[in-house]
mmCIF file of C-alpha atoms in Angstrom:
data_model
loop_
_atom_site.group_PDB
_atom_site.id
_atom_site.type_symbol
_atom_site.label_atom_id
_atom_site.label_comp_id
_atom_site.label_asym_id
_atom_site.label_seq_id
_atom_site.Cartn_x
_atom_site.Cartn_y
_atom_site.Cartn_z
ATOM 1 C CA MET A 243 23.042 -15.659 -20.251
ATOM 2 C CA THR A 244 23.658 -11.876 -20.250
ATOM 3 C CA PRO A 245 25.940 -10.863 -17.348
ATOM 4 C CA ARG A 246 24.145 -8.825 -14.699
ATOM 5 C CA SER A 247 25.202 -5.200 -14.463
ATOM 6 C CA ALA A 248 26.686 -3.737 -11.303
ATOM 7 C CA PRO A 249 23.500 -1.771 -10.469
ATOM 8 C CA ASP A 250 21.414 -4.930 -10.958
ATOM 9 C CA ARG A 251 23.605 -6.850 -8.527
ATOM 10 C CA LEU A 252 23.506 -4.030 -5.999
ATOM 11 C CA LEU A 253 19.730 -3.757 -6.193
ATOM 12 C CA SER A 254 19.361 -7.548 -5.886
ATOM 13 C CA VAL A 255 21.040 -7.316 -2.483
ATOM 14 C CA LEU A 256 18.480 -4.761 -1.264
ATOM 15 C CA ALA A 257 15.640 -6.779 -2.836
ATOM 16 C CA ALA A 258 16.690 -9.790 -0.757
ATOM 17 C CA PHE A 259 15.034 -8.075 2.213
ATOM 18 C CA ASP A 260 11.237 -8.062 2.550
ATOM 19 C CA HIS A 261 8.602 -8.277 5.282
ATOM 20 C CA GLU A 262 9.130 -12.020 5.615
ATOM 21 C CA HIS A 263 12.926 -11.641 5.594
ATOM 22 C CA PRO A 264 13.830 -8.447 7.513
ATOM 23 C CA ALA A 265 17.064 -9.882 8.911
ATOM 24 C CA LEU A 266 19.521 -11.916 6.810
ATOM 25 C CA SER A 267 22.964 -13.439 7.178
ATOM 26 C CA LEU A 268 25.530 -12.902 4.440
ATOM 27 C CA THR A 269 24.871 -16.433 3.194
ATOM 28 C CA ASP A 270 21.108 -15.740 3.083
ATOM 29 C CA ILE A 271 21.711 -12.549 1.117
ATOM 30 C CA SER A 272 23.971 -14.366 -1.338
ATOM 31 C CA ARG A 273 21.364 -17.083 -1.910
ATOM 32 C CA ARG A 274 18.323 -14.793 -2.169
ATOM 33 C CA ALA A 275 20.119 -12.311 -4.435
ATOM 34 C CA GLY A 276 21.536 -15.052 -6.680
ATOM 35 C CA LEU A 277 25.099 -13.860 -6.153
ATOM 36 C CA SER A 278 28.334 -15.583 -5.275
ATOM 37 C CA LEU A 279 29.376 -15.240 -1.648
ATOM 38 C CA THR A 280 32.388 -13.147 -2.680
ATOM 39 C CA THR A 281 30.267 -10.702 -4.700
ATOM 40 C CA ALA A 282 27.618 -10.507 -1.967
ATOM 41 C CA HIS A 283 30.302 -9.809 0.617
ATOM 42 C CA ARG A 284 31.717 -6.942 -1.425
ATOM 43 C CA LEU A 285 28.323 -5.343 -2.161
ATOM 44 C CA VAL A 286 27.022 -5.795 1.383
ATOM 45 C CA GLY A 287 30.197 -4.124 2.668
ATOM 46 C CA ALA A 288 29.664 -1.118 0.390
ATOM 47 C CA LEU A 289 25.971 -0.819 1.355
ATOM 48 C CA THR A 290 26.803 -1.115 5.057
ATOM 49 C CA GLU A 291 29.468 1.554 4.813
ATOM 50 C CA TRP A 292 26.976 3.926 3.136
ATOM 51 C CA GLY A 293 24.274 3.130 5.718
ATOM 52 C CA ALA A 294 21.779 1.284 3.529
ATOM 53 C CA LEU A 295 22.401 -1.855 5.598
ATOM 54 C CA GLU A 296 23.305 -2.321 9.262
ATOM 55 C CA ARG A 297 25.057 -5.306 10.861
ATOM 56 C CA ASP A 298 24.048 -6.342 14.374
ATOM 57 C CA PRO A 299 26.415 -7.912 16.962
ATOM 58 C CA SER A 300 25.437 -11.422 15.838
ATOM 59 C CA GLY A 301 26.543 -10.702 12.277
ATOM 60 C CA VAL A 302 23.007 -10.479 10.839
ATOM 61 C CA TYR A 303 22.145 -7.630 8.444
ATOM 62 C CA HIS A 304 19.112 -5.342 8.536
ATOM 63 C CA VAL A 305 17.920 -2.451 6.378
ATOM 64 C CA GLY A 306 19.694 0.710 7.547
ATOM 65 C CA LEU A 307 18.325 4.078 8.597
ATOM 66 C CA ARG A 308 19.981 5.794 5.610
ATOM 67 C CA LEU A 309 17.334 4.228 3.369
ATOM 68 C CA TRP A 310 14.625 5.601 5.672
ATOM 69 C CA GLU A 311 16.113 9.072 5.290
ATOM 70 C CA VAL A 312 16.072 8.769 1.511
ATOM 71 C CA ALA A 313 12.520 7.311 1.512
ATOM 72 C CA ALA A 314 11.324 10.328 3.471
ATOM 73 C CA LEU A 315 11.879 12.385 0.337
ATOM 74 C CA ALA A 316 9.418 10.326 -1.752
ATOM 75 C CA PRO A 317 6.327 12.454 -2.517
ATOM 76 C CA ARG A 318 4.140 9.321 -2.503
ATOM 77 C CA GLY A 319 5.640 7.951 0.697
ATOM 78 C CA LEU A 320 6.518 9.640 3.948
ATOM 79 C CA ALA A 321 5.961 13.122 2.536
ATOM 80 C CA LEU A 322 2.360 12.242 1.635
ATOM 81 C CA ARG A 323 1.926 10.531 4.988
ATOM 82 C CA GLN A 324 3.039 13.687 6.807
ATOM 83 C CA VAL A 325 0.407 15.791 5.039
ATOM 84 C CA ALA A 326 -2.306 13.161 5.507
ATOM 85 C CA LEU A 327 -1.666 12.172 9.115
ATOM 86 C CA PRO A 328 -3.788 14.883 10.821
ATOM 87 C CA TYR A 329 -6.796 13.889 8.703
ATOM 88 C CA LEU A 330 -6.180 10.189 9.312
ATOM 89 C CA GLU A 331 -6.099 10.905 13.043
ATOM 90 C CA ASP A 332 -9.363 12.861 12.766
ATOM 91 C CA LEU A 333 -10.918 9.909 10.931
ATOM 92 C CA TYR A 334 -9.716 7.580 13.665
ATOM 93 C CA GLU A 335 -11.171 9.848 16.377
ATOM 94 C CA ALA A 336 -14.493 9.964 14.517
ATOM 95 C CA THR A 337 -14.725 6.189 14.081
ATOM 96 C CA HIS A 338 -12.200 4.525 16.424
ATOM 97 C CA GLU A 339 -11.734 2.013 13.646
ATOM 98 C CA ASN A 340 -8.706 0.860 11.654
ATOM 99 C CA VAL A 341 -7.603 3.681 9.315
ATOM 100 C CA GLN A 342 -5.251 3.251 6.387
ATOM 101 C CA LEU A 343 -3.640 5.264 3.606
ATOM 102 C CA ALA A 344 -2.379 3.630 0.401
ATOM 103 C CA VAL A 345 -0.879 4.487 -2.971
ATOM 104 C CA ARG A 346 -0.799 2.529 -6.208
ATOM 105 C CA ASP A 347 2.244 0.723 -7.562
ATOM 106 C CA GLY A 348 1.382 -1.033 -10.809
ATOM 107 C CA GLY A 349 -1.369 -3.554 -10.157
ATOM 108 C CA GLU A 350 -1.033 -3.328 -6.392
ATOM 109 C CA VAL A 351 -1.660 -0.972 -3.513
ATOM 110 C CA VAL A 352 1.126 -0.159 -1.078
ATOM 111 C CA TYR A 353 0.106 0.877 2.431
ATOM 112 C CA ILE A 354 2.008 3.914 3.684
ATOM 113 C CA GLU A 355 0.111 4.417 6.979
ATOM 114 C CA TRP A 356 -2.073 2.323 9.270
ATOM 115 C CA LEU A 357 -3.728 3.439 12.505
ATOM 116 C CA SER A 358 -4.956 0.451 14.487
ATOM 117 C CA GLY A 359 -8.507 0.718 15.821
ATOM 118 C CA ARG A 360 -10.468 -1.039 18.531
ATOM 119 C CA SER A 361 -11.947 -3.613 16.159
ATOM 120 C CA ALA A 362 -10.092 -6.883 15.697
ATOM 121 C CA VAL A 363 -10.245 -8.014 12.078
ATOM 122 C CA GLY A 364 -8.400 -10.848 10.358
ATOM 123 C CA VAL A 365 -6.470 -8.617 7.971
ATOM 124 C CA HIS A 366 -3.447 -7.040 9.623
ATOM 125 C CA ILE A 367 -1.852 -4.474 7.349
ATOM 126 C CA ARG A 368 1.727 -3.341 7.808
ATOM 127 C CA VAL A 369 3.222 -0.181 6.395
ATOM 128 C CA GLY A 370 4.813 -1.277 3.126
ATOM 129 C CA ALA A 371 2.473 -4.247 2.650
ATOM 130 C CA ARG A 372 0.998 -4.862 -0.802
ATOM 131 C CA TRP A 373 -2.315 -6.249 -2.040
ATOM 132 C CA PRO A 374 -3.851 -6.483 -5.528
ATOM 133 C CA LEU A 375 -6.040 -3.525 -6.479
ATOM 134 C CA HIS A 376 -9.287 -5.493 -6.943
ATOM 135 C CA ALA A 377 -9.205 -7.083 -3.480
ATOM 136 C CA THR A 378 -9.157 -3.949 -1.325
ATOM 137 C CA GLY A 379 -11.272 -0.849 -0.813
ATOM 138 C CA VAL A 380 -8.320 1.482 -1.368
ATOM 139 C CA GLY A 381 -7.410 -0.475 -4.492
ATOM 140 C CA LEU A 382 -10.923 -0.184 -5.936
ATOM 141 C CA ALA A 383 -10.915 3.562 -5.194
ATOM 142 C CA LEU A 384 -7.613 3.979 -7.026
ATOM 143 C CA LEU A 385 -8.552 1.739 -9.973
ATOM 144 C CA ALA A 386 -11.960 3.350 -10.453
ATOM 145 C CA HIS A 387 -10.369 6.698 -11.292
ATOM 146 C CA ASP A 388 -7.679 5.359 -13.595
ATOM 147 C CA GLU A 389 -7.669 5.835 -17.361
ATOM 148 C CA PRO A 390 -10.271 3.565 -19.079
ATOM 149 C CA ALA A 391 -7.582 1.721 -21.068
ATOM 150 C CA ARG A 392 -5.593 0.868 -17.947
ATOM 151 C CA GLN A 393 -8.755 -0.217 -16.170
ATOM 152 C CA GLU A 394 -9.563 -2.567 -19.025
ATOM 153 C CA GLU A 395 -6.054 -3.961 -18.983
ATOM 154 C CA TYR A 396 -6.325 -4.703 -15.272
ATOM 155 C CA CYS A 397 -9.797 -6.212 -15.558
ATOM 156 C CA ALA A 398 -8.634 -8.498 -18.357
ATOM 157 C CA GLY A 399 -5.719 -9.805 -16.332
ATOM 158 C CA PRO A 400 -5.757 -12.579 -13.732
ATOM 159 C CA LEU A 401 -7.811 -11.619 -10.641
ATOM 160 C CA ALA A 402 -6.505 -13.569 -7.667
ATOM 161 C CA ALA A 403 -9.004 -14.879 -5.095
ATOM 162 C CA PHE A 404 -8.319 -14.739 -1.362
ATOM 163 C CA THR A 405 -11.784 -15.656 -0.076
ATOM 164 C CA PRO A 406 -14.960 -16.944 -1.780
ATOM 165 C CA TYR A 407 -16.096 -13.294 -1.894
ATOM 166 C CA THR A 408 -13.107 -11.838 -3.772
ATOM 167 C CA ILE A 409 -14.095 -10.270 -7.084
ATOM 168 C CA THR A 410 -12.650 -12.448 -9.827
ATOM 169 C CA ASP A 411 -15.198 -11.787 -12.572
ATOM 170 C CA PRO A 412 -14.166 -8.914 -14.901
ATOM 171 C CA VAL A 413 -17.785 -7.963 -15.581
ATOM 172 C CA ARG A 414 -18.541 -7.648 -11.874
ATOM 173 C CA LEU A 415 -15.315 -5.707 -11.315
ATOM 174 C CA ARG A 416 -16.284 -3.183 -14.013
ATOM 175 C CA ARG A 417 -19.685 -2.750 -12.346
ATOM 176 C CA GLU A 418 -17.997 -2.181 -8.973
ATOM 177 C CA LEU A 419 -15.700 0.473 -10.460
ATOM 178 C CA ALA A 420 -18.637 2.275 -12.033
ATOM 179 C CA GLU A 421 -20.391 2.277 -8.644
ATOM 180 C CA VAL A 422 -17.289 3.763 -6.992
ATOM 181 C CA ARG A 423 -17.285 6.610 -9.521
ATOM 182 C CA ARG A 424 -20.997 7.179 -8.983
ATOM 183 C CA THR A 425 -20.954 7.223 -5.167
ATOM 184 C CA GLY A 426 -17.433 8.508 -4.453
ATOM 185 C CA VAL A 427 -16.654 5.584 -2.128
ATOM 186 C CA ALA A 428 -15.492 2.010 -2.585
ATOM 187 C CA VAL A 429 -16.810 -0.772 -0.379
ATOM 188 C CA SER A 430 -14.808 -3.992 -0.202
ATOM 189 C CA SER A 431 -16.569 -6.703 1.774
ATOM 190 C CA ARG A 432 -14.804 -9.923 2.866
ATOM 191 C CA GLN A 433 -12.454 -9.885 -0.122
ATOM 192 C CA VAL A 434 -9.158 -10.363 1.730
ATOM 193 C CA THR A 435 -10.469 -12.068 4.869
ATOM 194 C CA ASP A 436 -14.017 -13.256 5.494
ATOM 195 C CA ASP A 437 -14.563 -11.011 8.537
ATOM 196 C CA ALA A 438 -13.489 -7.550 7.302
ATOM 197 C CA LEU A 439 -15.116 -4.739 5.338
ATOM 198 C CA SER A 440 -13.441 -1.538 4.186
ATOM 199 C CA VAL A 441 -14.854 1.766 3.005
ATOM 200 C CA ALA A 442 -12.456 3.869 0.947
ATOM 201 C CA ALA A 443 -12.301 7.155 -0.969
ATOM 202 C CA ALA A 444 -9.789 8.604 -3.424
ATOM 203 C CA VAL A 445 -7.335 11.385 -2.582
ATOM 204 C CA ARG A 446 -6.510 13.908 -5.318
ATOM 205 C CA GLY A 447 -3.343 15.898 -5.919
ATOM 206 C CA PRO A 448 -2.998 19.549 -7.010
ATOM 207 C CA GLY A 449 -3.964 18.851 -10.638
ATOM 208 C CA GLY A 450 -6.957 16.713 -9.724
ATOM 209 C CA ALA A 451 -5.374 13.321 -10.481
ATOM 210 C CA VAL A 452 -5.962 10.589 -7.909
ATOM 211 C CA VAL A 453 -2.730 10.040 -5.972
ATOM 212 C CA ALA A 454 -3.803 7.925 -2.991
ATOM 213 C CA ALA A 455 -6.791 6.441 -1.177
ATOM 214 C CA VAL A 456 -7.896 6.463 2.460
ATOM 215 C CA SER A 457 -10.131 3.917 4.159
ATOM 216 C CA VAL A 458 -11.500 2.479 7.373
ATOM 217 C CA VAL A 459 -11.539 -1.274 7.987
ATOM 218 C CA VAL A 460 -14.174 -2.757 10.311
ATOM 219 C CA PRO A 461 -15.661 -6.151 11.136
ATOM 220 C CA GLU A 462 -18.112 -7.049 8.383
ATOM 221 C CA ALA A 463 -20.722 -8.329 10.825
ATOM 222 C CA ASP A 464 -21.517 -4.899 12.297
ATOM 223 C CA ALA A 465 -20.343 -2.559 9.558
ATOM 224 C CA GLN A 466 -22.423 0.602 9.152
ATOM 225 C CA VAL A 467 -21.459 1.762 5.681
ATOM 226 C CA PRO A 468 -23.897 4.752 5.591
ATOM 227 C CA VAL A 469 -22.212 6.112 8.745
ATOM 228 C CA LEU A 470 -18.625 5.381 7.671
ATOM 229 C CA ALA A 471 -18.857 6.619 4.087
ATOM 230 C CA PRO A 472 -19.309 10.361 4.870
ATOM 231 C CA ALA A 473 -16.455 10.280 7.377
ATOM 232 C CA VAL A 474 -14.129 8.664 4.838
ATOM 233 C CA ARG A 475 -15.159 11.151 2.141
ATOM 234 C CA ILE A 476 -14.439 14.085 4.462
ATOM 235 C CA ALA A 477 -10.980 12.706 5.311
ATOM 236 C CA ALA A 478 -10.131 12.155 1.633
ATOM 237 C CA ARG A 479 -11.333 15.654 0.752
ATOM 238 C CA GLY A 480 -9.300 17.190 3.583
ATOM 239 C CA ILE A 481 -6.105 15.429 2.495
ATOM 240 C CA SER A 482 -6.773 16.448 -1.124
ATOM 241 C CA ARG A 483 -7.134 20.096 -0.158
ATOM 242 C CA ALA A 484 -3.986 19.943 1.967
ATOM 243 C CA LEU A 485 -2.149 18.632 -1.103
ATOM 244 C CA GLY A 486 -3.339 21.627 -3.126
ATOM 245 C CA TRP A 487 -6.429 20.265 -4.877
ATOM 246 C CA ARG A 488 -9.383 22.564 -5.296
ATOM 247 C CA PRO A 489 -12.808 21.294 -6.317
ATOM 248 C CA PRO A 490 -14.061 22.539 -9.659
ATOM 249 C CA GLU A 491 -16.391 25.505 -9.446
ATOM 250 C CA ALA A 492 -20.036 24.692 -9.995
#
């Protein structure tokens, strides 16, 4: 086996933390990172001294605020959220429904903002949570505007099912993506949980490329897509303009 490099070992310590494991003992970190206790102790000490990790009075480690400070510099993370937040708040005020903002990371969406609405739906998104592109409204909006070759690659891959309504047929997925491009909105109904529907639209950056997607999530039983779709489009257009995008001249 090829020995792991020092950066690999350091990153494996940070990767030991996730939404299901936000607090870990040194032994937990050692086991989850695949490192000896001695190596884990040394790396955890260095990360704690720098501020990437914090140790509470019980001896348990958490992700430190220094990483939050660094993450704030990411153009697709907190910086994008800061630009988008006024428009997300406007969308919430217009609908009083769950509002979310997401970006793409490979074959998944990563949620970078979530405003909780009055409607109780089964899917509870956290900032930083991930879902496959095909199973969410924001994911469909992002995938629909990708390069054709990358769309085909995704459609040909395994399409995980979360409910009986999740799109797992490549032919149907291609049709859905074409409909998103035609209408400017993506509608995902009961794909993650059997009670939720989302309406999403793409957000464009200065050069016109799609950089994010915004959506509202409502109970499927009383969803009014014709009412929600214009509001979502307006929010996406507002964020796009704030990022520097200008619509092509007719």
